[in-house]
């Protein structure tokens, strides 16, 4: 594909634990076009965070290890870069915000310190310039009394305000890509909506490219253009938002959406939620990892892991079954 | 910060009451005759006046009256005021044949000097070892540190002390036991040497006597080494686990995601957080050092408060022992206050609530 800003191919990440090797990410490939917002959805434990952290080589190592794959950013493989080189990408080109604003800001450092740090580091500003910019950033994300609040510590802010500080910090150096790892999951609903509005506004103002991780397909609908659905460390479906909602192909996606078109009402009830939990994979799957929870599972599903196949314009799915007919595709 | 310190200071009287009440309570296990050692030098010689002593000093009075008199002193007669604890009357030391407070005044500076000199290597090097072990989790440094720590914990102090004494004194003759050499002792008591702090190393520098300073340091090396060794083990272990815990926190990932150097991630983002639980331990260790380190002082015939307390206890000199205990209580309260203040400095959540 031409002009991809980020091009991830065959990414695999594993964790060596006392209980065995966890296959967290098992060959994930996706592209990101400049200016688009990509939603990444899936239940907790599906490998969303590990995939994105791996791209920036931020997984804790040990126990984590990226065992295969490439991640081209502007033609350069992030996974092959030296430690020094990737440092200049982190924060400056690709920034990240995390789930819990209570724990993702350092409790013993002032907001000013944490906010000016990337400015001093990547943009070579001096203290006064960085301070002025920090005030600007806080104002930009809608924190009142920005100037006075610089001297405060994270615990003096509410959860929503802290996430705003996190966003300000991530955007400090005008990064090309913002990776948002469930940034609203820990917040209550009204605050959640405010943060999403803020990100939308900033995206339009700054022309940012965003990867938005969430387990909530509802959030993605209003935010992203394209969605990838993850399960068991695999991408199991990928499509434009409208297509995915109108025409979900993977039983897991259907389960996440909580409804299935063109099926009678009784069936619909049963599909409202998916029983069971996503697996922790201690072996590299040789069958479809979703088959234990899948009502369409056929013989083949237990024997062979489906690969992503194109099933429509820009729509790819990894499933042996055709959910409309219930038979093999 | 000021508000926080004031709040801490307000607790002080309560703590002081607790400590004094406890020691006073223990004194009540003694007979009035024994307790009169608080006010009378040589009880056996005055046996025939015991009845008079009891009445004179009010050992037949209600408890709260006795406690108050014991604490702040009282007017025995028009011309006779008996000072209490707050005036520095800790009683008469049978073992030391001097007031307990004088014994403390002689012995405590030695202990303080040893403690002050030991704190830096214990905390400085212990912290460094622990942080390195955590940063190189499960690497060779971590493994080596673990062995070092286990050996340190399981090696009895006196064995280690005797070992270094054997090597560095008996064989190499580098570092002698005791506090200072005889010639220094003579100098000190000759009058030309001004005793300002009673810490010989400090006084030597203040007097411009570098030779005395070197002599005192030479005597300190082995006890410092011993104390460091036995304290490092604990310090390293706690620092390591605290640091490991901190390195797992999300804000460390945030710091890395900003593109910071790993050294800045560790030293500026992780370590200050890891210090919070370590401060408590450091406080305990300092208190332990100030309370006197009996075995170390005994092995190196270092005349500190620990060996004096041990001597008093072994000769059943209860007044002296409890006097030391009381003094130790005061030191503990003070050290606690210091730990709290340090807490406030490193943890804004404590300082600004
Ligand atoms: N530090 C770690 N050590 C061991 N296993 C981990 C670690 N981090 C993640 N994993 C495992 O990797 C898998 C994917 O986790 P993650 O990417 O965090 O899921 P998600 O973000 O989709 O909720 C999970 O099975 C999880 O147990
Ligand atoms: Mg996650």
mmCIF file of C-alpha atoms in Angstrom, chain B residues 5-241:
data_model
loop_
_atom_site.group_PDB
_atom_site.id
_atom_site.type_symbol
_atom_site.label_atom_id
_atom_site.label_comp_id
_atom_site.label_asym_id
_atom_site.label_seq_id
_atom_site.Cartn_x
_atom_site.Cartn_y
_atom_site.Cartn_z
ATOM 1 C CA UNK B 5 5.462 20.019 60.017
ATOM 2 C CA UNK B 6 3.329 21.856 62.567
ATOM 3 C CA UNK B 7 0.838 19.003 62.532
ATOM 4 C CA UNK B 8 3.701 16.589 63.192
ATOM 5 C CA UNK B 9 5.035 18.769 65.990
ATOM 6 C CA UNK B 10 1.640 18.782 67.675
ATOM 7 C CA UNK B 11 1.957 15.032 68.049
ATOM 8 C CA UNK B 12 5.214 15.446 69.914
ATOM 9 C CA UNK B 13 3.815 16.031 73.434
ATOM 10 C CA UNK B 14 1.630 12.946 73.093
ATOM 11 C CA UNK B 15 4.563 10.810 72.088
ATOM 12 C CA UNK B 16 6.696 12.235 74.870
ATOM 13 C CA UNK B 17 3.985 11.482 77.375
ATOM 14 C CA UNK B 18 3.750 7.937 76.054
ATOM 15 C CA UNK B 19 7.448 7.280 76.390
ATOM 16 C CA UNK B 20 7.844 8.853 79.822
ATOM 17 C CA UNK B 21 4.722 7.181 81.162
ATOM 18 C CA UNK B 22 5.998 3.827 80.002
ATOM 19 C CA UNK B 23 9.412 4.208 81.582
ATOM 20 C CA UNK B 24 7.852 5.599 84.764
ATOM 21 C CA UNK B 25 5.537 2.614 84.808
ATOM 22 C CA UNK B 26 8.484 0.270 84.642
ATOM 23 C CA UNK B 27 10.153 2.093 87.499
ATOM 24 C CA UNK B 28 7.170 1.150 89.639
ATOM 25 C CA UNK B 29 8.308 -2.456 89.589
ATOM 26 C CA UNK B 30 11.164 -1.333 91.796
ATOM 27 C CA UNK B 31 10.837 -0.954 95.530
ATOM 28 C CA UNK B 32 10.725 2.611 96.849
ATOM 29 C CA UNK B 33 14.180 2.058 98.277
ATOM 30 C CA UNK B 34 15.564 1.185 94.879
ATOM 31 C CA UNK B 35 13.714 4.044 93.315
ATOM 32 C CA UNK B 36 15.314 6.447 95.708
ATOM 33 C CA UNK B 37 18.455 5.923 93.667
ATOM 34 C CA UNK B 38 16.873 8.607 91.544
ATOM 35 C CA UNK B 39 17.660 11.057 94.289
ATOM 36 C CA UNK B 40 20.146 9.465 96.642
ATOM 37 C CA UNK B 41 23.624 8.428 95.734
ATOM 38 C CA UNK B 42 24.531 5.511 97.891
ATOM 39 C CA UNK B 43 21.546 3.714 99.240
ATOM 40 C CA UNK B 44 23.328 0.869 101.060
ATOM 41 C CA UNK B 45 25.343 3.335 103.073
ATOM 42 C CA UNK B 46 22.192 5.182 104.003
ATOM 43 C CA UNK B 47 20.150 2.125 104.859
ATOM 44 C CA UNK B 48 19.065 3.406 108.214
ATOM 45 C CA UNK B 49 17.485 6.492 106.736
ATOM 46 C CA UNK B 50 15.445 4.632 104.126
ATOM 47 C CA UNK B 51 12.158 5.327 105.871
ATOM 48 C CA UNK B 52 13.001 8.987 105.915
ATOM 49 C CA UNK B 53 13.954 8.921 102.251
ATOM 50 C CA UNK B 54 10.646 7.393 101.263
ATOM 51 C CA UNK B 55 8.733 10.050 103.100
ATOM 52 C CA UNK B 56 11.044 12.860 102.122
ATOM 53 C CA UNK B 57 10.884 12.145 98.388
ATOM 54 C CA UNK B 58 7.255 11.209 98.379
ATOM 55 C CA UNK B 59 7.456 7.588 97.299
ATOM 56 C CA UNK B 60 4.306 7.079 99.324
ATOM 57 C CA UNK B 61 2.440 9.711 97.337
ATOM 58 C CA UNK B 62 -0.217 8.906 94.677
ATOM 59 C CA UNK B 63 1.133 7.775 91.328
ATOM 60 C CA UNK B 64 0.298 10.919 89.363
ATOM 61 C CA UNK B 65 2.038 13.086 91.930
ATOM 62 C CA UNK B 66 5.102 10.900 91.733
ATOM 63 C CA UNK B 67 5.012 10.922 87.939
ATOM 64 C CA UNK B 68 4.794 14.705 87.840
ATOM 65 C CA UNK B 69 7.596 15.128 90.351
ATOM 66 C CA UNK B 70 9.705 12.593 88.490
ATOM 67 C CA UNK B 71 9.085 14.482 85.272
ATOM 68 C CA UNK B 72 9.551 18.131 86.254
ATOM 69 C CA UNK B 73 11.287 17.906 89.619
ATOM 70 C CA UNK B 74 9.995 19.162 92.945
ATOM 71 C CA UNK B 75 10.787 21.302 95.939
ATOM 72 C CA UNK B 76 11.757 18.841 98.679
ATOM 73 C CA UNK B 77 12.302 21.556 101.196
ATOM 74 C CA UNK B 78 12.639 25.305 101.113
ATOM 75 C CA UNK B 79 16.294 25.032 100.300
ATOM 76 C CA UNK B 80 16.252 21.796 98.359
ATOM 77 C CA UNK B 81 15.008 21.356 94.756
ATOM 78 C CA UNK B 82 15.264 17.892 93.237
ATOM 79 C CA UNK B 83 15.383 18.113 89.444
ATOM 80 C CA UNK B 84 13.281 15.782 87.314
ATOM 81 C CA UNK B 85 13.703 14.125 83.925
ATOM 82 C CA UNK B 86 13.115 17.381 82.078
ATOM 83 C CA UNK B 87 15.930 19.015 84.033
ATOM 84 C CA UNK B 88 18.153 16.123 83.061
ATOM 85 C CA UNK B 89 17.956 14.072 86.236
ATOM 86 C CA UNK B 90 17.937 10.488 85.000
ATOM 87 C CA UNK B 91 19.000 9.131 88.394
ATOM 88 C CA UNK B 92 22.248 7.864 89.833
ATOM 89 C CA UNK B 93 24.149 5.208 87.946
ATOM 90 C CA UNK B 94 25.497 2.573 90.278
ATOM 91 C CA UNK B 95 27.597 1.038 87.507
ATOM 92 C CA UNK B 96 28.991 4.326 86.298
ATOM 93 C CA UNK B 97 29.261 5.803 89.801
ATOM 94 C CA UNK B 98 27.983 9.038 88.365
ATOM 95 C CA UNK B 99 24.638 10.543 87.371
ATOM 96 C CA UNK B 100 23.115 8.626 84.460
ATOM 97 C CA UNK B 101 22.919 11.829 82.450
ATOM 98 C CA UNK B 102 26.684 12.308 82.787
ATOM 99 C CA UNK B 103 27.236 8.763 81.615
ATOM 100 C CA UNK B 104 25.045 9.510 78.607
ATOM 101 C CA UNK B 105 26.933 12.726 77.965
ATOM 102 C CA UNK B 106 30.188 10.796 77.869
ATOM 103 C CA UNK B 107 28.983 7.788 75.919
ATOM 104 C CA UNK B 108 26.412 9.181 73.512
ATOM 105 C CA UNK B 109 28.756 11.383 71.439
ATOM 106 C CA UNK B 110 30.835 8.304 70.665
ATOM 107 C CA UNK B 111 27.729 6.458 69.499
ATOM 108 C CA UNK B 112 26.521 9.485 67.580
ATOM 109 C CA UNK B 113 29.856 9.843 65.869
ATOM 110 C CA UNK B 114 29.883 6.210 64.815
ATOM 111 C CA UNK B 115 26.261 6.414 63.659
ATOM 112 C CA UNK B 116 26.813 9.572 61.621
ATOM 113 C CA UNK B 117 29.808 8.119 59.869
ATOM 114 C CA UNK B 118 28.017 4.830 59.210
ATOM 115 C CA UNK B 119 24.835 6.349 57.809
ATOM 116 C CA UNK B 120 26.491 7.571 54.630
ATOM 117 C CA UNK B 121 27.947 4.272 53.445
ATOM 118 C CA UNK B 122 24.890 2.319 54.590
ATOM 119 C CA UNK B 123 22.345 4.507 52.836
ATOM 120 C CA UNK B 124 24.479 5.778 49.977
ATOM 121 C CA UNK B 125 25.980 2.482 48.913
ATOM 122 C CA UNK B 126 22.953 0.422 49.985
ATOM 123 C CA UNK B 127 20.713 2.567 47.810
ATOM 124 C CA UNK B 128 23.041 2.315 44.863
ATOM 125 C CA UNK B 129 23.326 -1.465 45.202
ATOM 126 C CA UNK B 130 19.556 -1.886 45.475
ATOM 127 C CA UNK B 131 18.781 0.330 42.493
ATOM 128 C CA UNK B 132 21.378 -1.416 40.346
ATOM 129 C CA UNK B 133 20.067 -4.831 41.358
ATOM 130 C CA UNK B 134 16.542 -3.799 40.374
ATOM 131 C CA UNK B 135 17.584 -2.197 37.101
ATOM 132 C CA UNK B 136 19.529 -5.325 36.162
ATOM 133 C CA UNK B 137 16.758 -7.556 37.438
ATOM 134 C CA UNK B 138 17.920 -11.205 37.337
ATOM 135 C CA UNK B 139 21.186 -10.203 35.698
ATOM 136 C CA UNK B 140 24.578 -11.087 37.143
ATOM 137 C CA UNK B 141 24.670 -7.961 39.311
ATOM 138 C CA UNK B 142 21.321 -8.875 40.812
ATOM 139 C CA UNK B 143 22.480 -12.425 41.517
ATOM 140 C CA UNK B 144 25.713 -11.207 43.103
ATOM 141 C CA UNK B 145 23.754 -8.728 45.209
ATOM 142 C CA UNK B 146 21.439 -11.514 46.336
ATOM 143 C CA UNK B 147 24.353 -13.669 47.506
ATOM 144 C CA UNK B 148 25.905 -10.662 49.216
ATOM 145 C CA UNK B 149 22.600 -9.952 50.915
ATOM 146 C CA UNK B 150 22.070 -13.511 52.122
ATOM 147 C CA UNK B 151 25.598 -13.738 53.475
ATOM 148 C CA UNK B 152 25.165 -10.360 55.153
ATOM 149 C CA UNK B 153 21.948 -11.432 56.843
ATOM 150 C CA UNK B 154 23.197 -14.799 57.999
ATOM 151 C CA UNK B 155 26.671 -13.747 59.140
ATOM 152 C CA UNK B 156 26.560 -12.934 62.865
ATOM 153 C CA UNK B 157 27.885 -9.468 63.637
ATOM 154 C CA UNK B 158 30.445 -10.699 66.107
ATOM 155 C CA UNK B 159 31.868 -13.218 63.644
ATOM 156 C CA UNK B 160 32.224 -10.584 60.965
ATOM 157 C CA UNK B 161 33.600 -8.110 63.512
ATOM 158 C CA UNK B 162 36.177 -10.542 64.828
ATOM 159 C CA UNK B 163 37.125 -11.499 61.302
ATOM 160 C CA UNK B 164 37.900 -7.938 60.209
ATOM 161 C CA UNK B 165 39.614 -7.299 63.524
ATOM 162 C CA UNK B 166 41.816 -10.311 62.934
ATOM 163 C CA UNK B 167 42.703 -9.267 59.418
ATOM 164 C CA UNK B 168 43.037 -5.503 59.717
ATOM 165 C CA UNK B 169 44.295 -5.227 63.261
ATOM 166 C CA UNK B 170 46.046 -8.440 64.248
ATOM 167 C CA UNK B 171 47.606 -9.169 60.854
ATOM 168 C CA UNK B 172 47.861 -5.944 58.929
ATOM 169 C CA UNK B 173 47.879 -3.582 61.929
ATOM 170 C CA UNK B 174 46.049 -0.979 59.893
ATOM 171 C CA UNK B 175 43.020 -0.197 62.004
ATOM 172 C CA UNK B 176 43.133 -0.444 65.804
ATOM 173 C CA UNK B 177 40.121 -0.964 68.091
ATOM 174 C CA UNK B 178 38.932 1.608 70.647
ATOM 175 C CA UNK B 179 37.901 5.183 69.970
ATOM 176 C CA UNK B 180 41.268 6.965 69.831
ATOM 177 C CA UNK B 181 44.918 6.217 70.592
ATOM 178 C CA UNK B 182 46.338 6.921 74.064
ATOM 179 C CA UNK B 183 48.277 9.966 72.943
ATOM 180 C CA UNK B 184 45.087 11.488 71.559
ATOM 181 C CA UNK B 185 43.319 10.830 74.830
ATOM 182 C CA UNK B 186 46.092 12.656 76.657
ATOM 183 C CA UNK B 187 45.873 15.558 74.229
ATOM 184 C CA UNK B 188 42.145 15.793 74.666
ATOM 185 C CA UNK B 189 42.350 15.966 78.433
ATOM 186 C CA UNK B 190 45.405 18.218 78.442
ATOM 187 C CA UNK B 191 43.180 21.234 77.998
ATOM 188 C CA UNK B 192 44.697 22.641 74.834
ATOM 189 C CA UNK B 193 42.202 20.671 72.748
ATOM 190 C CA UNK B 194 38.849 22.401 72.812
ATOM 191 C CA UNK B 195 35.895 20.039 72.959
ATOM 192 C CA UNK B 196 33.116 21.716 71.065
ATOM 193 C CA UNK B 197 30.838 18.952 69.795
ATOM 194 C CA UNK B 198 32.384 15.980 71.646
ATOM 195 C CA UNK B 199 32.552 14.283 68.246
ATOM 196 C CA UNK B 200 36.293 13.764 68.045
ATOM 197 C CA UNK B 201 36.501 13.832 64.250
ATOM 198 C CA UNK B 202 34.597 17.113 64.104
ATOM 199 C CA UNK B 203 36.438 18.672 67.058
ATOM 200 C CA UNK B 204 39.786 17.659 65.558
ATOM 201 C CA UNK B 205 38.968 19.560 62.383
ATOM 202 C CA UNK B 206 37.666 22.546 64.356
ATOM 203 C CA UNK B 207 40.909 22.568 66.328
ATOM 204 C CA UNK B 208 42.900 22.233 63.134
ATOM 205 C CA UNK B 209 44.391 18.956 64.366
ATOM 206 C CA UNK B 210 44.435 16.782 61.277
ATOM 207 C CA UNK B 211 46.586 14.144 63.002
ATOM 208 C CA UNK B 212 43.877 13.617 65.605
ATOM 209 C CA UNK B 213 41.240 13.457 62.891
ATOM 210 C CA UNK B 214 43.137 10.731 61.070
ATOM 211 C CA UNK B 215 43.623 8.790 64.298
ATOM 212 C CA UNK B 216 39.908 8.918 65.086
ATOM 213 C CA UNK B 217 38.949 7.877 61.556
ATOM 214 C CA UNK B 218 41.348 4.938 61.720
ATOM 215 C CA UNK B 219 39.537 3.734 64.818
ATOM 216 C CA UNK B 220 36.167 4.183 63.143
ATOM 217 C CA UNK B 221 36.882 2.244 59.974
ATOM 218 C CA UNK B 222 36.307 -1.279 61.270
ATOM 219 C CA UNK B 223 33.105 -0.591 63.222
ATOM 220 C CA UNK B 224 31.743 1.356 60.234
ATOM 221 C CA UNK B 225 32.612 -1.531 57.953
ATOM 222 C CA UNK B 226 30.890 -4.005 60.245
ATOM 223 C CA UNK B 227 27.767 -1.895 60.693
ATOM 224 C CA UNK B 228 27.577 -1.174 56.979
ATOM 225 C CA UNK B 229 27.908 -4.799 56.086
ATOM 226 C CA UNK B 230 25.126 -6.001 58.344
ATOM 227 C CA UNK B 231 22.808 -3.121 57.411
ATOM 228 C CA UNK B 232 23.432 -3.240 53.677
ATOM 229 C CA UNK B 233 21.774 -6.615 53.368
ATOM 230 C CA UNK B 234 18.390 -5.335 54.541
ATOM 231 C CA UNK B 235 18.752 -2.008 52.844
ATOM 232 C CA UNK B 236 19.642 -3.557 49.528
ATOM 233 C CA UNK B 237 16.746 -5.992 49.676
ATOM 234 C CA UNK B 238 14.146 -3.351 50.477
ATOM 235 C CA UNK B 239 15.529 -0.901 47.919
ATOM 236 C CA UNK B 240 15.579 -3.575 45.251
ATOM 237 C CA UNK B 241 11.995 -4.673 45.763
#
